[in-house]
Amino acid sequence: MVARVIPVDPFDLVIFGATGDLARRKILPGLYRRFYDGQMPESARIIGAARSNMDDAEFRTFVEDAVREFVSKRKCEAKALDAFLECLSYVPVDALGTGGWKELAAKVRPDVVQAFYFSVGPSLFGDLANRLHKHKIAGPDARIVVEKPFGHNLDTARDLNATLAKHFNEDQIYRIDHYLGKETVQNLMAVRFGNMLFEPLWNAQYVDHIQITVAETVGVDGRGAYYDKSGAMRDMVQNHLMQLLCLTAMEPPSKFDPDAVRDEKLKVIRALDPVHPDDIVRGQYKAGDDSASYLEDAENPDSLTESFIAMRVHIANWRWNGTDFYLRTGKKMKARMSEIVVRFKEPPHSIFESDTGQSANELSIRLQPNEGMDLRVTIKEPGPGGMRLIDVPLDMTFAEALGEEVADVPDAYERLIMDVIRGNQTLFMRGDEVEAAWAWTDPIIDSWTRREDRPHPYDPGSTGPEDALILLHRDGRRWRDLRK
Ligand code: BG6
């Protein structure tokens, strides 16, 4: 099966921070892949803008190197690459001064879709927005794209929203959470709302509990200074895990349209109960045989910041009252694995003898790696010897089920950038959503900060601190294994 590609309208995309790490690793290689697949028209223009003094030729060399490093060899064909590089140009721009803005204004075409990607720190968002307005570069339908961290807490997020709102309407602002661009995250909505099978059971009456895990094997080396001010709660839970939780728990929207979906997500966030300190376990990775500890990576021997967090969360509404949601995320763990596991209740009455081994159904939706789903069902163990029950997986790895072509799905960033050009905000966070997420997060962080709680040390390559296991054991449950 070959994936269908629908080209987008011609556009001008200005990338502020075009020489930075995100542009080099994700944005520019992603745009090339969309170009290679025929989705980005040849008349589109990508304009790099940053502080460095470069000309077009130097920028093209920079982009070519990035594409060769981050795009599979199969797609790096000279002809396609040359045609893509033709779409690129560069303007040195001073975000805090006057340099380069006139030149930029002269380049951006008024009669195509205009998008401005702020791939820079949030402290520059206001300066960029003001200058785009002052130099009349952004037309009335222009879109701006901003990255996390969107604020450090509720107050700073409100300030950022207010700053952007001075010159742009909400329907022009695209706040990226790249987890929403992941293939399986969208599949979660298809599975829930495109099938009759799951939705009737998707509530506290039938669901025992839900686990959401985003485990990483990498540490924070190289980003220690940023990370130490954030920790896993701000870096991952407030945004990525929160979005996964919303899509898992929300009511069916009346249609698949940006505001209908985001209204439902917002209701989930607003229904979250405050979290009791006993329901939170924070950790910090220790040094390994040849790897540094969190404290060394963060270059802060007294740091109380967590590189791991696990928590039990409740959603106070009719659908979910009584179902526990467990969230966990951490660095330097045993395996890189992100998944959502829905554990159903056991049948109300067993007709089999008590030692036959019956257990409960489990649906797991794997975001990465090996995107796919598996549903564990109970069957009779084959063979003679009476009625013994076992759990078997009905396993569907998308790559196997759909073939390599379709499994070679666009990376989150490239999908989201195409959505910006198409003007589709469904997979972007609305301002009120971000604020609601901070409103829930802030008191939790304040509470452990006040108590000066020290995170539990854990071994690199493990499943996190022992207490994270106990968090489930005390409820008679266990985490799904972290598998590669
Ligand atoms: C980023 C976080 O938003 O997401 C990083 O800042 C984290 O700390 C990354 O490593 C994880 O993304 P992915 O797509 O690799 O799961």
PDB file of N, CA and C in Angstrom, residues 38 95 103 121 170 212 245 260 263 277 284 287 329 368 434 475:
ATOM      1  N   GLY A  38       6.590  14.920  -2.751  1.00  0.00           N
ATOM      2  CA  GLY A  38       5.683  15.636  -3.642  1.00  0.00           C
ATOM      3  C   GLY A  38       4.626  16.447  -2.924  1.00  0.00           C
ATOM      4  N   ALA A  95      16.914  39.916  15.831  1.00  0.00           N
ATOM      5  CA  ALA A  95      15.585  39.854  16.468  1.00  0.00           C
ATOM      6  C   ALA A  95      15.362  41.021  17.422  1.00  0.00           C
ATOM      7  N   GLU A 103      15.027  43.738   4.416  1.00  0.00           N
ATOM      8  CA  GLU A 103      15.368  42.702   3.432  1.00  0.00           C
ATOM      9  C   GLU A 103      14.361  41.557   3.521  1.00  0.00           C
ATOM     10  N   GLY A 121      14.200  30.858  21.532  1.00  0.00           N
ATOM     11  CA  GLY A 121      13.725  30.848  22.923  1.00  0.00           C
ATOM     12  C   GLY A 121      12.494  31.744  23.078  1.00  0.00           C
ATOM     13  N   GLU A 170      -5.957  34.117  17.723  1.00  0.00           N
ATOM     14  CA  GLU A 170      -5.727  32.727  18.140  1.00  0.00           C
ATOM     15  C   GLU A 170      -5.662  31.779  16.925  1.00  0.00           C
ATOM     16  N   ILE A 212       0.217   5.506  31.276  1.00  0.00           N
ATOM     17  CA  ILE A 212       0.835   6.233  30.162  1.00  0.00           C
ATOM     18  C   ILE A 212       2.323   6.365  30.485  1.00  0.00           C
ATOM     19  N   LEU A 245      -2.872  12.025  27.751  1.00  0.00           N
ATOM     20  CA  LEU A 245      -3.962  11.794  28.714  1.00  0.00           C
ATOM     21  C   LEU A 245      -5.282  12.349  28.163  1.00  0.00           C
ATOM     22  N   ALA A 260     -13.582  21.703  18.134  1.00  0.00           N
ATOM     23  CA  ALA A 260     -14.347  20.622  18.764  1.00  0.00           C
ATOM     24  C   ALA A 260     -13.391  19.702  19.534  1.00  0.00           C
ATOM     25  N   ASP A 263     -11.811  21.695  22.559  1.00  0.00           N
ATOM     26  CA  ASP A 263     -12.772  21.914  23.649  1.00  0.00           C
ATOM     27  C   ASP A 263     -12.828  20.672  24.545  1.00  0.00           C
ATOM     28  N   PRO A 277       0.636  14.447  47.470  1.00  0.00           N
ATOM     29  CA  PRO A 277       2.077  14.134  47.439  1.00  0.00           C
ATOM     30  C   PRO A 277       2.361  12.635  47.513  1.00  0.00           C
ATOM     31  N   GLN A 284      16.005  10.790  40.359  1.00  0.00           N
ATOM     32  CA  GLN A 284      17.166  11.371  39.661  1.00  0.00           C
ATOM     33  C   GLN A 284      18.105  10.222  39.327  1.00  0.00           C
ATOM     34  N   ALA A 287      24.994   7.807  38.648  1.00  0.00           N
ATOM     35  CA  ALA A 287      26.060   7.557  37.667  1.00  0.00           C
ATOM     36  C   ALA A 287      26.064   6.070  37.322  1.00  0.00           C
ATOM     37  N   THR A 329       7.350   9.079  33.336  1.00  0.00           N
ATOM     38  CA  THR A 329       8.306   9.436  32.299  1.00  0.00           C
ATOM     39  C   THR A 329       9.667   9.619  32.946  1.00  0.00           C
ATOM     40  N   GLN A 368       6.081   4.507  20.237  1.00  0.00           N
ATOM     41  CA  GLN A 368       7.428   4.315  19.730  1.00  0.00           C
ATOM     42  C   GLN A 368       8.175   3.390  20.657  1.00  0.00           C
ATOM     43  N   VAL A 434      -3.153  25.382  27.190  1.00  0.00           N
ATOM     44  CA  VAL A 434      -1.831  25.493  27.807  1.00  0.00           C
ATOM     45  C   VAL A 434      -1.958  26.098  29.212  1.00  0.00           C
ATOM     46  N   ASP A 475      -1.729  -0.555  45.013  1.00  0.00           N
ATOM     47  CA  ASP A 475      -3.087  -0.670  44.462  1.00  0.00           C
ATOM     48  C   ASP A 475      -3.311  -2.062  43.865  1.00  0.00           C
TER      49      ASP A 475
END
